[in-house]
Coordinates of C-alpha atoms and ligand atoms in Angstrom, one line a residue:
M1 CA 2.4 -3.9 -6.2
P2 CA 1.9 -7.7 -6.6
I3 CA 5.0 -9.1 -6.1
H4 CA 5.4 -12.4 -7.5
Y5 CA 7.5 -14.2 -5.1
S6 CA 7.2 -17.9 -6.9
L7 CA 9.1 -16.7 -9.9
L8 CA 11.9 -14.6 -8.1
F9 CA 12.1 -18.1 -6.3
L10 CA 12.5 -19.9 -9.6
K11 CA 15.2 -17.2 -11.1
C12 CA 17.2 -18.1 -7.7
Y13 CA 17.1 -21.7 -7.5
Q14 CA 18.1 -21.9 -10.9
S15 CA 21.0 -19.5 -10.4
V16 CA 22.1 -21.8 -7.6
K17 CA 21.9 -24.8 -9.9
T18 CA 24.1 -22.9 -12.0
F19 CA 26.2 -21.6 -9.9
V20 CA 26.8 -25.3 -8.2
W21 CA 27.5 -26.2 -11.4
S22 CA 30.0 -24.2 -12.1
L23 CA 31.1 -24.9 -9.3
K24 CA 31.5 -28.6 -9.9
S25 CA 33.0 -28.0 -13.1
L26 CA 35.5 -26.1 -12.1
R27 CA 38.2 -29.0 -11.4
L28 CA 42.0 -28.5 -10.0
P29 CA 44.9 -29.0 -12.1
T30 CA 46.2 -32.4 -12.3
S31 CA 49.8 -33.6 -13.1
S32 CA 50.7 -33.3 -16.6
S33 CA 53.4 -35.9 -16.5
N34 CA 51.3 -38.6 -18.7
V35 CA 50.3 -35.3 -21.5
D36 CA 49.4 -36.5 -25.3
D37 CA 52.2 -34.7 -26.8
D38 CA 50.6 -33.3 -29.4
K39 CA 47.4 -32.1 -27.7
Q40 CA 50.2 -30.5 -25.5
E41 CA 51.7 -29.0 -28.7
R42 CA 47.9 -27.5 -29.4
C43 CA 47.4 -25.8 -26.2
Q44 CA 50.4 -24.0 -26.2
E45 CA 49.2 -22.5 -29.4
H46 CA 46.3 -21.4 -27.2
K47 CA 48.4 -20.8 -24.6
V48 CA 50.9 -18.3 -26.8
L49 CA 47.7 -16.9 -28.4
L50 CA 46.3 -16.0 -24.3
T51 CA 49.4 -14.3 -23.5
S52 CA 50.2 -12.6 -26.3
S53 CA 46.6 -10.9 -25.6
S54 CA 47.5 -7.3 -24.4
N55 CA 44.0 -7.2 -22.5
F56 CA 43.3 -9.6 -20.2
S57 CA 39.8 -9.5 -19.9
E58 CA 39.6 -9.5 -24.0
S59 CA 41.9 -12.8 -23.6
E60 CA 39.2 -14.1 -21.7
T61 CA 36.4 -13.5 -24.0
M62 CA 38.8 -15.1 -26.5
F63 CA 40.3 -18.1 -24.9
G64 CA 36.4 -19.1 -23.6
D65 CA 34.5 -18.8 -27.1
K66 CA 36.7 -18.0 -29.8
L67 CA 39.9 -20.2 -29.2
E68 CA 37.7 -23.1 -27.9
S69 CA 35.9 -23.3 -31.5
Q70 CA 39.3 -22.8 -33.0
A71 CA 40.4 -26.1 -31.2
L72 CA 37.1 -28.0 -31.3
Q73 CA 38.3 -27.6 -35.0
K74 CA 41.4 -28.3 -34.9
G75 CA 40.3 -32.0 -34.3
C76 CA 40.9 -31.7 -30.5
E77 CA 39.1 -34.1 -28.3
E78 CA 36.2 -33.2 -26.2
D79 CA 38.8 -33.5 -22.7
I80 CA 40.7 -30.2 -24.8
E81 CA 39.5 -28.0 -21.5
K82 CA 41.4 -30.4 -19.2
H83 CA 44.3 -30.7 -21.0
C84 CA 44.4 -26.9 -21.8
R85 CA 44.1 -26.7 -17.8
R86 CA 47.0 -28.7 -17.9
C87 CA 49.3 -26.2 -19.7
I88 CA 48.3 -23.1 -18.3
G89 CA 48.3 -23.9 -15.1
Y90 CA 44.7 -23.3 -13.5
P91 CA 40.9 -23.7 -14.5
T92 CA 40.1 -22.7 -17.7
M93 CA 39.0 -18.7 -18.7
R94 CA 35.7 -20.2 -19.7
T95 CA 34.9 -21.9 -16.9
M96 CA 36.2 -18.8 -14.7
N97 CA 33.9 -16.7 -16.9
K98 CA 30.8 -19.3 -16.1
L99 CA 31.7 -18.8 -12.3
K100 CA 31.9 -15.0 -12.4
K101 CA 28.9 -14.4 -14.1
Y102 CA 26.5 -16.8 -12.9
G103 CA 27.8 -16.4 -9.6
M104 CA 27.6 -12.9 -9.8
Y105 CA 23.5 -13.7 -11.0
T106 CA 23.5 -15.7 -8.1
L107 CA 24.6 -12.8 -5.5
F108 CA 22.4 -10.1 -7.3
F109 CA 19.3 -12.7 -6.9
M110 CA 20.2 -13.5 -3.4
F111 CA 20.5 -9.9 -2.6
I112 CA 17.2 -8.8 -4.8
F113 CA 15.2 -11.4 -2.9
V114 CA 16.7 -10.4 0.9
V115 CA 16.0 -6.7 0.1
V116 CA 12.3 -7.7 -1.8
F117 CA 11.7 -10.0 1.5
Q118 CA 12.8 -7.3 4.3
F119 CA 10.2 -4.5 2.6
S120 CA 7.8 -6.7 1.7
E121 CA 7.0 -8.0 5.3
D122 CA 4.0 -6.1 5.6
V123 CA 2.5 -6.6 2.1
R124 CA 3.0 -10.2 2.9
Q125 CA 1.2 -10.7 6.4
P126 CA -2.3 -11.2 6.3
A127 CA -4.5 -8.8 8.2
Y128 CA -4.8 -10.6 11.3
P129 CA -1.1 -10.5 12.8
V130 CA -1.8 -6.7 13.6
F131 CA -4.6 -7.7 16.3
K132 CA -2.2 -10.7 17.7
R133 CA -1.5 -11.5 20.7
S134 CA 0.9 -9.3 21.3
E135 CA 2.1 -10.4 25.1
T136 CA 5.5 -12.8 24.5
N137 CA 6.6 -13.0 28.2
Q138 CA 4.5 -15.2 30.5
T139 CA 2.8 -12.9 33.0
N140 CA 1.7 -13.8 36.4
R141 CA -0.9 -11.4 36.4
M142 CA -5.0 -12.3 35.4
I143 CA -7.0 -10.0 33.8
I144 CA -10.3 -10.1 35.4
V145 CA -13.1 -8.4 33.0
V146 CA -16.1 -8.5 34.7
T147 CA -18.7 -7.9 31.8
P148 CA -22.9 -7.6 32.9
T149 CA -25.5 -8.5 30.2
Y150 CA -28.9 -8.8 29.0
K151 CA -31.0 -9.9 26.7
R152 CA -31.7 -7.6 23.5
M153 CA -32.0 -8.0 20.1
T154 CA -28.2 -6.8 19.5
R155 CA -27.0 -8.6 22.1
I156 CA -25.5 -11.6 20.3
A157 CA -23.5 -9.4 17.8
D158 CA -22.1 -7.1 21.0
M159 CA -20.9 -10.2 23.0
L160 CA -19.5 -11.7 19.6
R161 CA -17.8 -8.3 19.4
M162 CA -16.3 -8.6 22.6
A163 CA -15.2 -12.2 22.5
N164 CA -13.3 -12.1 19.1
T165 CA -11.4 -8.7 21.0
L166 CA -10.9 -11.0 24.4
S167 CA -9.8 -13.6 22.8
H168 CA -6.4 -12.1 21.7
V169 CA -5.4 -11.6 25.4
K170 CA -4.1 -14.3 27.3
D171 CA -4.2 -14.5 30.9
L172 CA -7.8 -13.0 31.5
H173 CA -10.8 -14.4 32.9
W174 CA -14.0 -13.6 31.7
I175 CA -16.8 -13.0 34.9
V176 CA -19.8 -12.6 32.7
I177 CA -23.6 -11.9 34.8
E178 CA -26.9 -12.2 32.9
D179 CA -29.1 -9.9 34.2
G180 CA -32.0 -12.5 33.9
N181 CA -33.4 -16.0 35.4
K182 CA -31.0 -18.0 33.4
T183 CA -27.9 -18.1 31.6
I184 CA -28.2 -18.1 27.9
P185 CA -27.0 -21.0 25.9
A186 CA -26.0 -18.9 22.4
V187 CA -24.0 -16.5 25.2
Q188 CA -22.3 -19.5 26.3
D189 CA -21.3 -21.0 23.3
I190 CA -19.2 -17.9 22.5
L191 CA -17.8 -17.9 25.6
D192 CA -16.7 -21.7 25.2
R193 CA -15.4 -20.6 21.5
T194 CA -12.9 -17.9 23.3
G195 CA -10.8 -20.5 25.0
L196 CA -10.8 -18.1 27.4
P197 CA -11.2 -19.3 31.2
Y198 CA -14.7 -17.8 31.8
T199 CA -17.5 -17.7 34.4
Y200 CA -20.8 -17.5 33.4
Q201 CA -23.7 -16.9 35.9
A202 CA -27.3 -15.5 36.0
H203 CA -28.6 -12.5 38.6
K204 CA -31.3 -11.4 38.0
T205 CA -31.5 -7.1 39.4
A206 CA -32.5 -7.5 42.5
L207 CA -36.0 -4.4 43.6
G208 CA -33.9 -1.0 44.0
Y209 CA -31.3 -1.8 41.8
P210 CA -31.1 0.1 39.0
R211 CA -31.5 -2.0 35.9
R212 CA -28.0 -0.6 34.3
G213 CA -25.6 -3.9 35.4
W214 CA -24.9 -2.5 39.3
Y215 CA -26.3 -5.8 40.7
Q216 CA -24.7 -7.5 38.1
R217 CA -21.2 -6.0 39.0
T218 CA -22.1 -6.2 42.6
M219 CA -22.4 -10.1 42.3
A220 CA -19.4 -10.2 40.6
L221 CA -17.3 -8.3 43.3
K222 CA -19.0 -10.9 45.9
L223 CA -17.6 -14.2 43.2
I224 CA -13.8 -12.8 42.8
R225 CA -13.3 -12.1 46.7
S226 CA -15.0 -15.8 47.3
N227 CA -13.4 -17.1 44.8
T228 CA -10.5 -15.9 44.2
S229 CA -8.2 -18.9 44.4
Q230 CA -10.4 -20.7 41.1
I231 CA -10.6 -17.4 39.3
L232 CA -6.8 -16.9 39.4
G233 CA -6.0 -19.9 38.2
Q234 CA -2.5 -22.2 39.5
D235 CA -0.4 -20.0 37.6
H236 CA -1.5 -16.3 38.6
Q237 CA -0.3 -14.6 42.2
E238 CA -1.7 -11.2 41.0
G239 CA -4.8 -9.9 39.2
V240 CA -6.5 -6.3 37.5
V241 CA -10.3 -6.1 37.7
Y242 CA -12.2 -4.5 35.2
F243 CA -15.7 -3.3 34.1
G244 CA -15.8 -3.8 30.8
D245 CA -19.6 -3.7 29.4
D246 CA -20.8 -5.7 26.5
D247 CA -21.2 -2.9 23.9
N248 CA -18.3 -1.2 23.8
S249 CA -15.5 -1.3 21.3
Y250 CA -11.8 -2.5 22.8
D251 CA -8.5 -1.9 21.5
I252 CA -6.4 -5.5 22.2
R253 CA -3.9 -3.0 23.7
L254 CA -6.2 -1.7 26.5
F255 CA -5.4 -5.7 28.5
T256 CA -2.3 -5.7 26.9
D257 CA -0.3 -2.5 28.0
Y258 CA -2.7 -0.8 30.3
I259 CA -4.7 -2.9 32.3
R260 CA -2.3 -5.8 32.8
N261 CA -0.1 -3.1 34.5
V262 CA -2.2 -1.7 36.8
K263 CA -0.7 -1.8 40.3
T264 CA -3.5 0.6 41.9
L265 CA -5.7 2.5 39.9
G266 CA -5.3 2.6 36.1
I267 CA -7.6 5.7 34.7
W268 CA -7.4 6.5 30.7
A269 CA -9.4 8.0 28.5
V270 CA -12.4 7.3 26.7
G271 CA -14.1 8.0 23.4
L272 CA -17.3 9.1 22.3
V273 CA -18.8 8.8 26.6
G274 CA -19.7 11.7 29.0
G275 CA -21.8 13.9 26.0
T276 CA -18.3 14.8 24.6
V277 CA -16.3 12.8 22.2
V278 CA -13.3 12.2 24.7
E279 CA -13.6 12.0 28.6
A280 CA -9.9 11.9 29.5
P281 CA -7.6 12.6 33.1
K282 CA -6.2 15.7 33.5
V283 CA -2.4 15.0 33.7
V284 CA 0.6 17.1 35.4
D285 CA 4.2 15.8 36.1
G286 CA 2.9 12.4 35.6
K287 CA 0.1 12.8 38.0
V288 CA -3.9 13.5 37.7
T289 CA -4.6 16.9 39.3
A290 CA -8.4 17.3 37.5
F291 CA -10.7 14.9 35.0
N292 CA -10.9 16.7 31.2
V293 CA -15.0 15.6 31.1
K294 CA -17.7 17.8 30.4
W295 CA -20.3 16.0 32.7
N296 CA -19.5 16.4 36.6
P297 CA -15.8 17.4 36.7
K298 CA -16.2 17.7 40.3
R299 CA -16.3 13.7 41.3
R300 CA -13.5 12.8 43.0
F301 CA -13.0 10.2 40.5
A302 CA -15.4 11.9 37.1
V303 CA -14.4 8.6 34.9
D304 CA -16.7 6.3 33.0
M305 CA -16.5 2.7 33.5
A306 CA -14.3 2.1 31.0
G307 CA -12.2 4.2 31.5
F308 CA -10.6 2.4 34.7
A309 CA -9.4 -0.6 36.1
V310 CA -7.9 -1.6 39.8
N311 CA -5.7 -4.0 41.1
L312 CA -7.1 -7.0 43.0
N313 CA -5.9 -6.4 46.2
V314 CA -7.8 -3.3 46.7
V315 CA -10.6 -5.1 45.7
L316 CA -9.6 -8.1 48.3
N317 CA -8.7 -4.9 50.9
S318 CA -12.5 -3.8 51.0
D319 CA -16.0 -4.6 50.8
A320 CA -16.9 -2.3 48.5
V321 CA -19.9 -3.2 46.3
F322 CA -22.3 -0.7 43.6
G323 CA -25.2 0.7 45.9
T324 CA -28.9 1.3 44.9
S325 CA -27.4 4.8 44.1
C326 CA -25.1 7.3 43.8
K327 CA -25.5 10.9 44.7
R328 CA -21.4 12.0 44.6
G329 CA -21.6 10.8 41.7
G330 CA -24.5 12.8 40.3
G331 CA -26.2 9.3 39.5
A332 CA -23.1 7.5 37.9
P333 CA -21.7 4.4 40.0
E334 CA -18.0 5.1 39.4
T335 CA -16.7 7.4 41.4
C336 CA -19.0 5.9 44.6
L337 CA -16.8 2.8 44.1
L338 CA -14.0 4.1 43.6
E339 CA -14.3 6.3 46.7
D340 CA -15.5 3.3 48.8
M341 CA -12.4 1.1 48.1
G342 CA -11.0 3.9 50.1
L343 CA -9.2 5.4 47.1
E344 CA -7.4 9.1 46.1
R345 CA -6.5 10.7 43.5
E346 CA -3.2 10.3 44.2
D347 CA -3.8 6.8 43.8
I348 CA -4.4 7.1 40.0
E349 CA -1.6 5.3 37.6
P350 CA -2.6 7.4 34.5
F351 CA -1.6 5.5 31.1
G352 CA -1.8 7.4 27.3
Y353 CA -1.2 10.4 28.0
E354 CA 2.8 10.6 27.6
K355 CA 2.1 11.6 24.4
T356 CA 1.6 15.5 23.6
K357 CA 0.0 14.9 20.1
D358 CA -1.9 11.9 18.2
R359 CA -2.8 10.7 21.6
E360 CA -4.4 7.0 21.1
I361 CA -7.9 6.2 22.4
F362 CA -7.9 2.4 23.3
V363 CA -11.3 2.2 24.6
W364 CA -14.9 3.6 23.0
H365 CA -18.2 3.9 24.6
T366 CA -20.3 3.0 21.6
K367 CA -23.6 1.8 21.6
T368 CA -25.1 -0.6 19.1
S369 CA -28.3 1.2 18.0
T370 CA -31.7 -0.8 18.0
P371 CA -32.9 -1.5 14.2
N372 CA -36.5 -0.7 13.5
I373 CA -37.8 -4.0 12.7
V374 CA -40.6 -3.4 9.7
Q375 CA -44.1 -4.8 10.8
S376 CA -46.4 -5.8 9.0
K377 CA -49.3 -3.2 8.4
K378 CA -51.8 -5.7 8.6
N379 CA -54.1 -7.1 11.3
Q380 CA -52.6 -3.8 13.4
T381 CA -55.7 -4.8 16.1
K382 CA -54.0 -7.5 17.6
P383 CA -51.0 -8.4 19.1
V384 CA -48.0 -8.4 16.6
P385 CA -46.0 -11.2 16.5
P386 CA -42.2 -11.3 16.7
P387 CA -40.4 -11.2 13.2
D388 CA -39.7 -14.6 11.5
T389 CA -36.0 -16.2 12.2
F390 CA -35.9 -18.6 9.8
G391 CA -34.5 -21.0 12.3
Y392 CA -31.7 -19.1 13.4
F393 CA -31.2 -17.6 16.5
V394 CA -31.5 -13.9 17.6
E395 CA -32.7 -12.6 21.0
V396 CA -36.0 -10.9 19.5
Ligands
UGA1 C1 -23.0 3.8 30.8 C2 -21.5 3.2 31.8 O1 -20.5 3.1 30.1 C3 -22.0 2.2 32.1 O2 -20.6 1.4 32.8 C4 -23.0 2.3 33.8 O3 -23.3 1.1 34.2 C5 -24.1 3.0 33.1 O4 -24.0 4.5 32.4 C6 -24.7 3.6 34.4 O5 -26.2 4.2 33.9 O6 -24.6 3.0 35.3 P1 -24.3 2.9 29.1 O7 -23.7 2.9 27.7 O8 -25.3 4.3 29.8 O9 -23.3 2.7 30.3 O10 -25.3 2.1 29.4 P2 -25.3 0.2 29.3 O11 -24.1 -0.2 28.0 O12 -27.0 0.2 28.4 O13 -25.2 -0.8 30.0 C7 -24.1 -1.2 31.4 C8 -24.5 -2.8 31.2 O14 -24.7 -3.1 32.0 C9 -23.7 -3.0 29.8 O15 -22.7 -3.9 30.0 C10 -25.3 -3.8 29.6 O16 -25.5 -5.0 29.3 C11 -25.4 -4.0 31.4 N1 -27.1 -4.2 31.5 C12 -28.1 -3.1 30.8 C13 -27.6 -4.8 32.3 O17 -27.5 -6.2 32.4 N2 -28.9 -5.1 32.4 C14 -30.2 -3.6 31.8 O18 -31.3 -3.5 32.0 C15 -29.3 -2.7 31.4
MN2 MN1 -22.6 1.0 27.2

């Protein structure tokens, strides 16, 4: 329902104006010492009429409308009201009526305004505050997000989405490692525009490592250990490390409500991963006893990279990195890293399990599909040239 605030404001303004006017016209009784006898007499007439009326509200009406016009007809001067007030001894009924009437209007509109204002808050709010920074308190704990990234047609779009999300989180340092020989200006521009502190370096996957971001995360862990104070900044004494891939979909609350509060090892549900709709820790009496996963559930930590974060102290107190393989993980690197950090299942702090139903997923293991680029059918014998980007930057 559209609400016309301007109209409402105008109405309220008019009512308040009238109310103030009514107050102004309300004058206190003055001394009757110099009252003109003739006028005094006429006023007495009114008074008699007024008091003779049995019903007070009727007399109010009479005095307010009928009697005054009678008085004016009788040749009373403009200040009849003033003299009558002297006779009767309190502000004229007409003024009182106006005061009551417009005062009631004012109160009524003020009440309506307050009610409408209160209940229309959701409607008036533009969409973005839903995603505004929900943390108001200053925190001394920095979130360190590690993101491996590499050139592909959809990368700028993926990084942009992630940047838009992270820019809503404060006290966050974003470490982005380019799987390549050099950093890419378009990526750097995105990082600049987040307004976040960040580190962007290029480390091409070394020989023997799978090309899946493992080497880049290793380089990031080394960077964190060698440049801890620069990454934390002056205002932060603590940190939490999270491996956030560039193609996932993140709820801001993942950072503000979960990651920020990780004291050792935080674990939560991940959507659309591991060949199923959701992978989640199985929690009994606040402790993780197993993992609700389809793929390789026997792992000590059967969790996707997106589903955990570790306190910076855990990282600093170990030299664990991503190796070139992880047999215990059946090929997935997560459990190897966490085990190498000296962590046990008892160390897990589960997040987001408290409700028994309508539980929310704060991170989704999405993947942007590579678009099917339609190529010209002519000259098929020659190598296909890259599609025209008309001067726009696309990593083709
Ligand atoms: C899944 C997990 O979610 C990853 O955390 C894990 O590293 C990966 O499996 C694995 O196999 O080890 P998935 O979605 O299949 O990830 O992989 P991608 O999202 O394609 O890659 C993971 C990260 O590595 C991304 O940030 C991606 O940009 C980066 N990557 C990938 C590179 O830096 N270089 C590559 O050649 C490929
Ligand atoms: Mn991915």
